[in-house]
GROMACS .gro file of C-alpha atoms in nm:
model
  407
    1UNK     CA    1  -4.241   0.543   1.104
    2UNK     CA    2  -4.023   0.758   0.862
    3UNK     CA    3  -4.105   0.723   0.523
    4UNK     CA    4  -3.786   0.834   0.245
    5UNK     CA    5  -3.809   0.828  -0.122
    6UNK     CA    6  -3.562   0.674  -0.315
    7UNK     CA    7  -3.284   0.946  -0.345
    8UNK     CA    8  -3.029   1.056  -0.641
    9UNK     CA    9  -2.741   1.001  -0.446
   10UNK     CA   10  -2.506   1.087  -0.778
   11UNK     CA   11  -2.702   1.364  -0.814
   12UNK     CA   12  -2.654   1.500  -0.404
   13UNK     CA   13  -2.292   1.472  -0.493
   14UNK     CA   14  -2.261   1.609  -0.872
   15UNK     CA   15  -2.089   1.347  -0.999
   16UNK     CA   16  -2.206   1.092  -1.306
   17UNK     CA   17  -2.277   0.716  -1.219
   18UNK     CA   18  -1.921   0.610  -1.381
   19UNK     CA   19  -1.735   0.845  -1.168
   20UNK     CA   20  -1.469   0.655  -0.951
   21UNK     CA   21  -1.419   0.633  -0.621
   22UNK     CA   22  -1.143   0.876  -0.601
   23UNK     CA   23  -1.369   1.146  -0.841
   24UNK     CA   24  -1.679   1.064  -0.516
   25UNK     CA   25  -1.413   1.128  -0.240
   26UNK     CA   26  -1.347   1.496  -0.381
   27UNK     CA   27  -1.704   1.583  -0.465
   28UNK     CA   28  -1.822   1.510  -0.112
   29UNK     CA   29  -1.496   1.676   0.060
   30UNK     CA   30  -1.569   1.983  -0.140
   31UNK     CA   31  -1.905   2.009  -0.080
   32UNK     CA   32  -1.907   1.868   0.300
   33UNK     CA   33  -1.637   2.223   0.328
   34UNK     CA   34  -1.910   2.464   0.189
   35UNK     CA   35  -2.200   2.329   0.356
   36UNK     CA   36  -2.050   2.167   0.688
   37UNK     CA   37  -2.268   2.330   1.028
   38UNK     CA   38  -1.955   2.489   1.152
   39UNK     CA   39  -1.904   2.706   0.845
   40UNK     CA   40  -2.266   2.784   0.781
   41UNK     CA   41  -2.366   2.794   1.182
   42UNK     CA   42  -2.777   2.858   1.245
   43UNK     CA   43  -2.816   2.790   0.857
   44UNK     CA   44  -3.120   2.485   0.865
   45UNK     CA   45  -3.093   2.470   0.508
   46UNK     CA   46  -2.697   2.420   0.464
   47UNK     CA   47  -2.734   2.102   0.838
   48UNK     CA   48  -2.955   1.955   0.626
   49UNK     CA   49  -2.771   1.965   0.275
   50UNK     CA   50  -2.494   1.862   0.480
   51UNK     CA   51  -2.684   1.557   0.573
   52UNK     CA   52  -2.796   1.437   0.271
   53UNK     CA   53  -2.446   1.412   0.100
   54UNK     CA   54  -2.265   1.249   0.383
   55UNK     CA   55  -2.550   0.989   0.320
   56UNK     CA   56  -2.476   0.975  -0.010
   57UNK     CA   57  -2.062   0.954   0.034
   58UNK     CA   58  -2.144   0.715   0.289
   59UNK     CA   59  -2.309   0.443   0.038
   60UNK     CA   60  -2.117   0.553  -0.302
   61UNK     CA   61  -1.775   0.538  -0.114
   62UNK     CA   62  -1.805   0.158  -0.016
   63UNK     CA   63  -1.807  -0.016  -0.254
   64UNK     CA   64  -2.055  -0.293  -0.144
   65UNK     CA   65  -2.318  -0.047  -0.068
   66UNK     CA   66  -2.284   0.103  -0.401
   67UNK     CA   67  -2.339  -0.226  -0.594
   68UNK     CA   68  -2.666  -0.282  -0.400
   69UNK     CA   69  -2.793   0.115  -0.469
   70UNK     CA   70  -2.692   0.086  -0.855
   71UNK     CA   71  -2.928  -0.189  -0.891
   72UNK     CA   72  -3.220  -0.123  -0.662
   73UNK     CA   73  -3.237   0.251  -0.650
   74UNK     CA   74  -3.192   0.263  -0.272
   75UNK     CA   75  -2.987   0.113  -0.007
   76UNK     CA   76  -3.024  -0.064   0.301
   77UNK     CA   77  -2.830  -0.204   0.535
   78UNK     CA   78  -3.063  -0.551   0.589
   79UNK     CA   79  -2.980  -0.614   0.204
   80UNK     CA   80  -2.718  -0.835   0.126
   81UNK     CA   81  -2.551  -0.830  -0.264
   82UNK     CA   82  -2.708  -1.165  -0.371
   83UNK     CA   83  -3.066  -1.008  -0.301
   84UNK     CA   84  -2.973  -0.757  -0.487
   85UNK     CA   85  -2.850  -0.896  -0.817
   86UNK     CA   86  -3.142  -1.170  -0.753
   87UNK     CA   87  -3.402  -0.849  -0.782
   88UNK     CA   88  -3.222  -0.683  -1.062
   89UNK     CA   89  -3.198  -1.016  -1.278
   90UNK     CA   90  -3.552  -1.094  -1.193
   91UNK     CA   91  -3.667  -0.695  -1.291
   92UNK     CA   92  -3.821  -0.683  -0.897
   93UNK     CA   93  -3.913  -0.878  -0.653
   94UNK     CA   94  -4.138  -1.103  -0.793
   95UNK     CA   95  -3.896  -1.273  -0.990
   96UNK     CA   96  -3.900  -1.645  -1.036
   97UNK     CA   97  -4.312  -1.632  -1.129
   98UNK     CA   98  -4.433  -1.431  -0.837
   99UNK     CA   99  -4.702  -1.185  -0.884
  100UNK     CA  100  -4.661  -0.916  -0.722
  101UNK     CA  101  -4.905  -0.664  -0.886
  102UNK     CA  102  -5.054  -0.364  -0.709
  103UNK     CA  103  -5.389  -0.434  -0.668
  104UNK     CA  104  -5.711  -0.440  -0.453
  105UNK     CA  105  -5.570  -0.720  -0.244
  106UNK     CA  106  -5.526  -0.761   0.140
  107UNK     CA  107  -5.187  -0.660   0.387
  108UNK     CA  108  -4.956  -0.944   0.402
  109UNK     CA  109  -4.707  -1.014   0.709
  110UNK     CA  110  -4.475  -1.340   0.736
  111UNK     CA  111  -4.263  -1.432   1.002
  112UNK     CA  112  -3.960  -1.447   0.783
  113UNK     CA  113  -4.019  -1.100   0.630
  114UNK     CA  114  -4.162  -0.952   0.966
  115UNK     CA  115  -4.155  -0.553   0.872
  116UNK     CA  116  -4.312  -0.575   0.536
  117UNK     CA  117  -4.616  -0.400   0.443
  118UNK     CA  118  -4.763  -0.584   0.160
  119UNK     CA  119  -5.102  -0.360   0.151
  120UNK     CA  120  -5.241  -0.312  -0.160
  121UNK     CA  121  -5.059  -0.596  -0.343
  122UNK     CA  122  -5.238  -0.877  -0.522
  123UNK     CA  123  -5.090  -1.240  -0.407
  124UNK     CA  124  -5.275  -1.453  -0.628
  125UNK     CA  125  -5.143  -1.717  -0.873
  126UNK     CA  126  -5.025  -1.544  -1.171
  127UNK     CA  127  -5.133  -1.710  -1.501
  128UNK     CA  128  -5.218  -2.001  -1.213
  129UNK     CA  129  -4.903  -2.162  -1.288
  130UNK     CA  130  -4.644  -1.918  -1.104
  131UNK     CA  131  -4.811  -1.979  -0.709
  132UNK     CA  132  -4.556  -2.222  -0.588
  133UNK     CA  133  -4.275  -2.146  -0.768
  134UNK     CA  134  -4.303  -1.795  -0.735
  135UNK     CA  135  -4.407  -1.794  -0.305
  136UNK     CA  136  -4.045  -2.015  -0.306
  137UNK     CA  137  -3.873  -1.738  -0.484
  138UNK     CA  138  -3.996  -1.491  -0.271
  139UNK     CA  139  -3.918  -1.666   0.057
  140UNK     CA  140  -3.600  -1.747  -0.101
  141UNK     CA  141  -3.528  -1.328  -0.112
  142UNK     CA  142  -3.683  -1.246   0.238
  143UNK     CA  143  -3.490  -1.498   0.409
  144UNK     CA  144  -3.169  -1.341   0.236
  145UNK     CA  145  -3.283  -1.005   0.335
  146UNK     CA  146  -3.360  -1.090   0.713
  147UNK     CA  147  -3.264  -1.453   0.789
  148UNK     CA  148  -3.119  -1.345   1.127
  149UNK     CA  149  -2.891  -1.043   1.017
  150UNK     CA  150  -3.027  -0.773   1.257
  151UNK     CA  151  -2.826  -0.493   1.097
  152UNK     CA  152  -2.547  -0.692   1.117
  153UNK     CA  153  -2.392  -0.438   0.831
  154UNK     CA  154  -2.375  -0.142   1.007
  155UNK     CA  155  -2.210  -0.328   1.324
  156UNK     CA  156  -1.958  -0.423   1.084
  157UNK     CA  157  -1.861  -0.074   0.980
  158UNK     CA  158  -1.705   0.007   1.320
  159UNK     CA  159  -1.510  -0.286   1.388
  160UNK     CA  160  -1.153  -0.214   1.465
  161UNK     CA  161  -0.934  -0.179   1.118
  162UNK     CA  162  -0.584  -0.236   1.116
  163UNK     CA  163  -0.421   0.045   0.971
  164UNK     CA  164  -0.193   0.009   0.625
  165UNK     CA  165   0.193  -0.021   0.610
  166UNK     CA  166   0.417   0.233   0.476
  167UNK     CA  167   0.733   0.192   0.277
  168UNK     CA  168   1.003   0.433   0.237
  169UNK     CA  169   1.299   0.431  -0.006
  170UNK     CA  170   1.592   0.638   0.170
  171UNK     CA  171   1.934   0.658  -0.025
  172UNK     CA  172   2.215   0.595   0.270
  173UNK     CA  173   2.616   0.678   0.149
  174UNK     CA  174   2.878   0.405   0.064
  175UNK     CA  175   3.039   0.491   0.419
  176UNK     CA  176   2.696   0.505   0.614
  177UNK     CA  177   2.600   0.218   0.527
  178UNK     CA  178   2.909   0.051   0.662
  179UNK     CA  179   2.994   0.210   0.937
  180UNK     CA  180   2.616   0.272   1.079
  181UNK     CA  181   2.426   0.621   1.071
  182UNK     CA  182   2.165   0.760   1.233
  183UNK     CA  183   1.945   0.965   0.991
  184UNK     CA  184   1.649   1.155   1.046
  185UNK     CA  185   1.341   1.110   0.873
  186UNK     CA  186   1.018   1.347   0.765
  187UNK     CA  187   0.718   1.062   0.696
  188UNK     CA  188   0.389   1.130   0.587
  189UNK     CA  189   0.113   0.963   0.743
  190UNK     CA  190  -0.230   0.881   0.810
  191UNK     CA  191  -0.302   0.975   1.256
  192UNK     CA  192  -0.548   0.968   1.443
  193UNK     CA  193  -0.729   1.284   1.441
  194UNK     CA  194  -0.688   1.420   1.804
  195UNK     CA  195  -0.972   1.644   1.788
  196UNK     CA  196  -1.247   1.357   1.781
  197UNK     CA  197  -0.993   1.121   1.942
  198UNK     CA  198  -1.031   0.887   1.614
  199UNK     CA  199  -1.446   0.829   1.652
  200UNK     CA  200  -1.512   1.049   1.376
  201UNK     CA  201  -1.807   1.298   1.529
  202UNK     CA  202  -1.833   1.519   1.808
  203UNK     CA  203  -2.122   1.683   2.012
  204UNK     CA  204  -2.375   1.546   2.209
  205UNK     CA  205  -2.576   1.286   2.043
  206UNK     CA  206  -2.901   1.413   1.932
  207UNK     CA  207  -3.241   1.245   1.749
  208UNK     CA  208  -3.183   1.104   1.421
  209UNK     CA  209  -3.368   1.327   1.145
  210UNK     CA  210  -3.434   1.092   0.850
  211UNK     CA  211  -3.621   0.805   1.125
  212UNK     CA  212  -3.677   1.102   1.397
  213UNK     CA  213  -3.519   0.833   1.690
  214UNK     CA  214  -3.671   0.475   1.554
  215UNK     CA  215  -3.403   0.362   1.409
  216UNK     CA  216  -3.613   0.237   1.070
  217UNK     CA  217  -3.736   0.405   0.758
  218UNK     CA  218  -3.970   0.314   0.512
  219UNK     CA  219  -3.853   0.263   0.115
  220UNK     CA  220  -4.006   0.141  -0.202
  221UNK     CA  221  -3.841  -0.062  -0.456
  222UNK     CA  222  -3.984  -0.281  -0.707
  223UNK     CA  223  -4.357  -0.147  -0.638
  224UNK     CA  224  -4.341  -0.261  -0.240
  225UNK     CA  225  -4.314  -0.039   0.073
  226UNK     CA  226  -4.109  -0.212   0.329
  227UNK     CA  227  -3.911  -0.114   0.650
  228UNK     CA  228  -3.533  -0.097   0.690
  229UNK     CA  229  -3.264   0.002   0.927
  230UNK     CA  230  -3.204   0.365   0.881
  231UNK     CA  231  -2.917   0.424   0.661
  232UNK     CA  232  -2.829   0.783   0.870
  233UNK     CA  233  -2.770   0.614   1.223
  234UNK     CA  234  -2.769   0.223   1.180
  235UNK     CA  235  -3.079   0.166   1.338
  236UNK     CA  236  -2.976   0.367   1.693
  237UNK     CA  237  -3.248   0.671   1.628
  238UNK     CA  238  -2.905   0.898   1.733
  239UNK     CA  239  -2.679   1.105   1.552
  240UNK     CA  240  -2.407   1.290   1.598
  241UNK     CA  241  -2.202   1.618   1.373
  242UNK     CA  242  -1.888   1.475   1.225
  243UNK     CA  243  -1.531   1.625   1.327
  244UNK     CA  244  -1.463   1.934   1.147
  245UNK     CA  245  -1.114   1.802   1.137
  246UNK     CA  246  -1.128   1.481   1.016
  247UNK     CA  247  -1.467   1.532   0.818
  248UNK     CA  248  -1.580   1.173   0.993
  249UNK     CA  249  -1.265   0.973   0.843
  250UNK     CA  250  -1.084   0.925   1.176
  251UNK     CA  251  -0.708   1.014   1.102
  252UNK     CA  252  -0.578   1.291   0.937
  253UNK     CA  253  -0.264   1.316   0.723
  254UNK     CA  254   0.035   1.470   0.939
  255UNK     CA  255   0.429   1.497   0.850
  256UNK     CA  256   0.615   1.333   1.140
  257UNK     CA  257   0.983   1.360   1.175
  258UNK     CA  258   1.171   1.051   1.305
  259UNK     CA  259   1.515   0.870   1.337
  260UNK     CA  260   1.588   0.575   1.221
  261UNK     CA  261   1.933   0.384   1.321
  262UNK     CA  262   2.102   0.259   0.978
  263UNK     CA  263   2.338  -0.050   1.152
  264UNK     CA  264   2.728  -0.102   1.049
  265UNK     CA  265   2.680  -0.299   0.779
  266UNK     CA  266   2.379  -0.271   0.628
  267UNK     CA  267   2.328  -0.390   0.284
  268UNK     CA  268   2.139  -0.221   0.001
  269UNK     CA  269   1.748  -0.357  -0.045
  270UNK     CA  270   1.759  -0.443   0.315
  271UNK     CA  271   1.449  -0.332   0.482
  272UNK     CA  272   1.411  -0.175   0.852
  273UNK     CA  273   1.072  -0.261   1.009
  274UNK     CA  274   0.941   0.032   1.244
  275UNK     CA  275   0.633  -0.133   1.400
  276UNK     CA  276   0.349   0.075   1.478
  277UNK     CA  277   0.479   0.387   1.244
  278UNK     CA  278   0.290   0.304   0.933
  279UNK     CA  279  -0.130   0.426   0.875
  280UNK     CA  280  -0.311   0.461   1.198
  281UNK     CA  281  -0.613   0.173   1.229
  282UNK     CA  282  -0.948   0.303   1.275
  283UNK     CA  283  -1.191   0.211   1.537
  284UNK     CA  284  -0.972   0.112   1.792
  285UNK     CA  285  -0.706  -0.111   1.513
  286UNK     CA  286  -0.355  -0.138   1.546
  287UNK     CA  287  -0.160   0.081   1.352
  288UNK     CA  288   0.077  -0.047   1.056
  289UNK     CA  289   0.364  -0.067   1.023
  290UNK     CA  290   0.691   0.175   0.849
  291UNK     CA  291   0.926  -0.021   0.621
  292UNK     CA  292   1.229   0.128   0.529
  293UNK     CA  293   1.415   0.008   0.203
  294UNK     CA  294   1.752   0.107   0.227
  295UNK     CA  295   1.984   0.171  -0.123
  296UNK     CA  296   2.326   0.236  -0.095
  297UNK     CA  297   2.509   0.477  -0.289
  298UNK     CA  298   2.823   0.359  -0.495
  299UNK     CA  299   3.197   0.424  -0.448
  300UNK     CA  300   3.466   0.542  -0.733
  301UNK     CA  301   3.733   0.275  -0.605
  302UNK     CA  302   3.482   0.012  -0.409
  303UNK     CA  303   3.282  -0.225  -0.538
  304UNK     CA  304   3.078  -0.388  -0.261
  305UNK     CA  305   2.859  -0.718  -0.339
  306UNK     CA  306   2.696  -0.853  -0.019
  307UNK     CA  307   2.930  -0.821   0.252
  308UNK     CA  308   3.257  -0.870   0.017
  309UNK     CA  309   3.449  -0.558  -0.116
  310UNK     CA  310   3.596  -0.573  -0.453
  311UNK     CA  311   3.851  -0.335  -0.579
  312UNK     CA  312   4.081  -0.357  -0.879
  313UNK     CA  313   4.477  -0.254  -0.804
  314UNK     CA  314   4.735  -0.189  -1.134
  315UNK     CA  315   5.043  -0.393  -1.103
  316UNK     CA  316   5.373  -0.316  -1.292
  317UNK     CA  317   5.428  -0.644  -1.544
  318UNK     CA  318   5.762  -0.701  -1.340
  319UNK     CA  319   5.571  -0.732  -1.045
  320UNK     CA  320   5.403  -0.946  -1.177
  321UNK     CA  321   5.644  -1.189  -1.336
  322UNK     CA  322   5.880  -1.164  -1.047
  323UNK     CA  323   5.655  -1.123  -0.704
  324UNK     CA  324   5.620  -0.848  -0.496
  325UNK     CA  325   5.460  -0.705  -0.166
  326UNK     CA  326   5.250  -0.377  -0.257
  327UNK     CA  327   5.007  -0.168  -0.090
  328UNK     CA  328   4.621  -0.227  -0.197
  329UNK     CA  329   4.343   0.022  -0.020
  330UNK     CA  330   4.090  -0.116   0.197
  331UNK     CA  331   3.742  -0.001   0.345
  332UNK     CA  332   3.984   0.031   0.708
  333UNK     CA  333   4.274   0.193   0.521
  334UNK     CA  334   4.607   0.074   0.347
  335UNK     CA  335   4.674  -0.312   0.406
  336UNK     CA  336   4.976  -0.551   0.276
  337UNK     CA  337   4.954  -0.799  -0.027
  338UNK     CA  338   5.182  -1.072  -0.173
  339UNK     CA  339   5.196  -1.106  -0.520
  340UNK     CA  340   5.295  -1.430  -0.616
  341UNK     CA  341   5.576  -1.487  -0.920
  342UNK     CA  342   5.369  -1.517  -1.253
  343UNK     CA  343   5.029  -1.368  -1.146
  344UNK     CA  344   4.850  -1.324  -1.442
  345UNK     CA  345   4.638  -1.025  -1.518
  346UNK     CA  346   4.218  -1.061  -1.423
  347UNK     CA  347   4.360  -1.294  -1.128
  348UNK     CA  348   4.170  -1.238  -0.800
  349UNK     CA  349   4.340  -1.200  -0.497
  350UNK     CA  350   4.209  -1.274  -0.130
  351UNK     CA  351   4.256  -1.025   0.195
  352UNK     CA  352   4.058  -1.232   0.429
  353UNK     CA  353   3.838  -1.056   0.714
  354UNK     CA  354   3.926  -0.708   0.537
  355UNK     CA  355   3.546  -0.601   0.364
  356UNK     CA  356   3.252  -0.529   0.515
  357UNK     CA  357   3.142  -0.620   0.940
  358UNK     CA  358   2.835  -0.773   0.925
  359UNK     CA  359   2.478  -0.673   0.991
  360UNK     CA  360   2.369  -0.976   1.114
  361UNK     CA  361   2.550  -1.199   1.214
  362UNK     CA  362   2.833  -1.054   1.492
  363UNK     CA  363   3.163  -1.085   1.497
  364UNK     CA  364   3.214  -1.152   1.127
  365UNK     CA  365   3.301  -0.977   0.846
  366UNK     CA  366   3.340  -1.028   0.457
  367UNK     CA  367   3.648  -1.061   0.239
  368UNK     CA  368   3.821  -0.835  -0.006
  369UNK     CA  369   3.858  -0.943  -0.297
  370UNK     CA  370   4.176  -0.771  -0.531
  371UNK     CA  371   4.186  -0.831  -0.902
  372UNK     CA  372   4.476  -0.782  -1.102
  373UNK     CA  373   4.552  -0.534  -1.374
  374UNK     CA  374   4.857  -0.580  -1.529
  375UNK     CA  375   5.069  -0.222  -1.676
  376UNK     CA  376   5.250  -0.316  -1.946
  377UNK     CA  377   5.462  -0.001  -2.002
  378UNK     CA  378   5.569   0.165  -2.373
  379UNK     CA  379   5.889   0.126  -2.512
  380UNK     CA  380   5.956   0.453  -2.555
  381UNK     CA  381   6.360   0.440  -2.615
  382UNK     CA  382   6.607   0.197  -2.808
  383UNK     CA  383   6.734   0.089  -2.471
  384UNK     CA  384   6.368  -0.007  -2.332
  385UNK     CA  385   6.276  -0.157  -2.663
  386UNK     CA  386   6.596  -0.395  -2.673
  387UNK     CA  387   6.497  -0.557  -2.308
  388UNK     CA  388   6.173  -0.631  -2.451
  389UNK     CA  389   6.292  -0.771  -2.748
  390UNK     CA  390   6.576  -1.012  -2.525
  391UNK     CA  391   6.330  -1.089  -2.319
  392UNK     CA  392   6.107  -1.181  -2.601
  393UNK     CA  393   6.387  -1.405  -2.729
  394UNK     CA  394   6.385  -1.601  -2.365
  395UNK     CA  395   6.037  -1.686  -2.389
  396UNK     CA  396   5.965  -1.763  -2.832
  397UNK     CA  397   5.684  -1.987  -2.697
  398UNK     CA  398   5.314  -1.883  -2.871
  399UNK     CA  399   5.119  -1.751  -2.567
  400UNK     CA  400   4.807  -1.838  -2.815
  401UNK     CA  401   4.909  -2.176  -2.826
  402UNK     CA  402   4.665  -2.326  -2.561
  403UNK     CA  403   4.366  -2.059  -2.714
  404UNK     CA  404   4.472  -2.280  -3.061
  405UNK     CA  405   4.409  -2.599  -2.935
  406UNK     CA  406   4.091  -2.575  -2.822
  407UNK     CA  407   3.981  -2.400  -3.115
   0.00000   0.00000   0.00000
């Protein structure tokens, strides 16, 4: 049976014990590049460097793993968190009144903490009050720590993992975005690295060197020797290198191009789903998904809101008072309105079925909406100025009046 020391795994890495997961990622990927077999090939010394800090990336980066180490020294996967902060809080294992003392006494085994070697440990009564309470305690623990999990962590670890989604913001022109575009598209992504074919090692599988093929080690914590699942090959006895490519991560970051179809219509903030274009999964997962959010540019003389176009035309005041048929612009070209005797100015006209088609639902399309600006001209001659003035005298009436009242 292998026997391993508790190990600085901050130290393997050069990194302090506050450094962040992000600040762990780049320490390992720079060493794992100056120490990796392929770059240092027949080198013993640099294989097993290599080793020892994808060990240490390999607890420090997950952030379960790296709970458990922090407060026991060493990590395992038959060790679940509340064991953990149960030995911490308790300052070892025989928290809760246990004595656990090295001693003169006999080996130990129990069926619940079948792996243990207990030799040189005294077991009795502590004070001869802590016996019971303190056996419970430790049962309590063991059961934690083996109650029928069977390395049941490092299964977990390659379970299929759906990959992340992606979002995009693309900017798509006034007239794209209602007439439909096709645009093309460079994403960055996460894919699954085809050298290893997304497993994450290549080579022929070859005998574990921390357990030498029994899949268990021996580690001390808290004064006690007991065995665990290796750490290096999850209890298998077999290794293999990981991908020079993918340094054991499974994708790899590539630049795809695409198209994506922008439909007639489409309104800014609407999102177009692209399934199975976001992160690749690992393990075997489903890939994410690609969302692109789609904002659409503005127009000097359009206004749209939804699928309605608004636009604002200037209309002569004698248009106004006496009616007329003009010529307003429209997202299709020039169309026909009626203004009616007395339009007033800031009054909204309708051009039904003249905005935008819609995206979804077919066959229908939005309104324009015209709004009235009223051009009062200048009187820039006696002549001009004397109409105004008789036409002033035809209408004396306070247009205030009605503003007045409600004062």
């Amino acid at each position: 049976m292998a026997t391993t020391q508790q190990k600085d795994y901050y130290g393997l890495l050069g990194v302090k014990k506050t450094a962040s997961a992000e600040e762990i990622r780049k320490a390992f990927r720079k060493l794992a590049r100056k120490y990796h077999p392929d770059v240092n090939p027949n080198d013993k010394k640099a294989e097993e460097k290599f080793k020892e800090i994808s060990e240490a990336n390999d607890v420090l980066s997950d952030p379960k793993k790296r709970k458990i180490y922090d407060q026991l020294g060493f990590y395992s996967d038959n060790i679940d968190p509340a064991t953990a902060e149960a030995y911490a809080r308790g300052g070892g294992f025989g928290a809760g009144g246990f004595g656990a003392t090295p001693g003169g006494g006999r080996s130990a085994r129990s069926a619940g903490a079948q792996g243990f070697d207990f030799s040189g440990f005294d077991f009795s009564d502590a004070g001869g009050a802590g016996g019971r309470q303190g056996s419970g305690s430790f049962r309590d623990i063991f059961s934690n720590m083996f109650g029928g999990r069977g390395g049941a962590g490092a299964a977990m670890e390659n379970q299929p993992e759906h990959g992340s989604d992606l979002e995009y913001q693309v900017n798509v022109g006034f007239w794209d975005a209602i007439r439909g575009a096709v645009m093309r598209l460079s994403v960055t992504r996460l894919d699954t690295c085809s050298n290893c074919h997304g497993s994450g090692v290549v080579g022929a599988p070859s005998t574990c060197p921390q357990c030498h093929g029994s899949g268990h080690i021996t580690q001390s914590g808290g004064g006690m020797k007991f065995n665990v699942t290796c750490p290096r090959c999850g209890g298998t006895g077999k290794v293999q290198s990981a991908c020079p490519v993918c340094h054991g991560e499974t994708v790899v970051e590539r630049t795809e191009s695409m198209e994506v179809r922008v439909k007639a219509g489409t309104r800014d903030g609407q999102r177009i789903r692209l399934a199975g274009k976001g992160n690749a999964g690992t393990h075997g997962g489903q890939a994410g998904d690609l969302f692109i959010i789609i904002r659409v540019g503005e127009h000097p003389v359009f206004r749209r809101d939804g699928d309605d176009i608004y636009v604002t035309v200037p209309v002569a005041a004698w248009e106004a008072a006496l009616g007329a048929k003009i010529d307003v612009p429209t997202i299709d070209g020039r169309s026909q309105l009626k203004i009616p005797p007395g339009t007033q100015s800031g009054q909204k006209l309708r051009l039904r079925e003249k905005g935008v088609p819609s995206a979804t639902r077919e066959e229908k399309r939005g309104d324009e909406i015209v709004e009235i600006k009223i051009m009062v001209p200048e009187a820039h001659d006696m002549k001009a100025r004397e109409l105004w003035q008789e036409l002033q005298k035809l209408h004396p009436d306070d247009p205030r009046s009605e503003l007045w009242s409600k004062v």
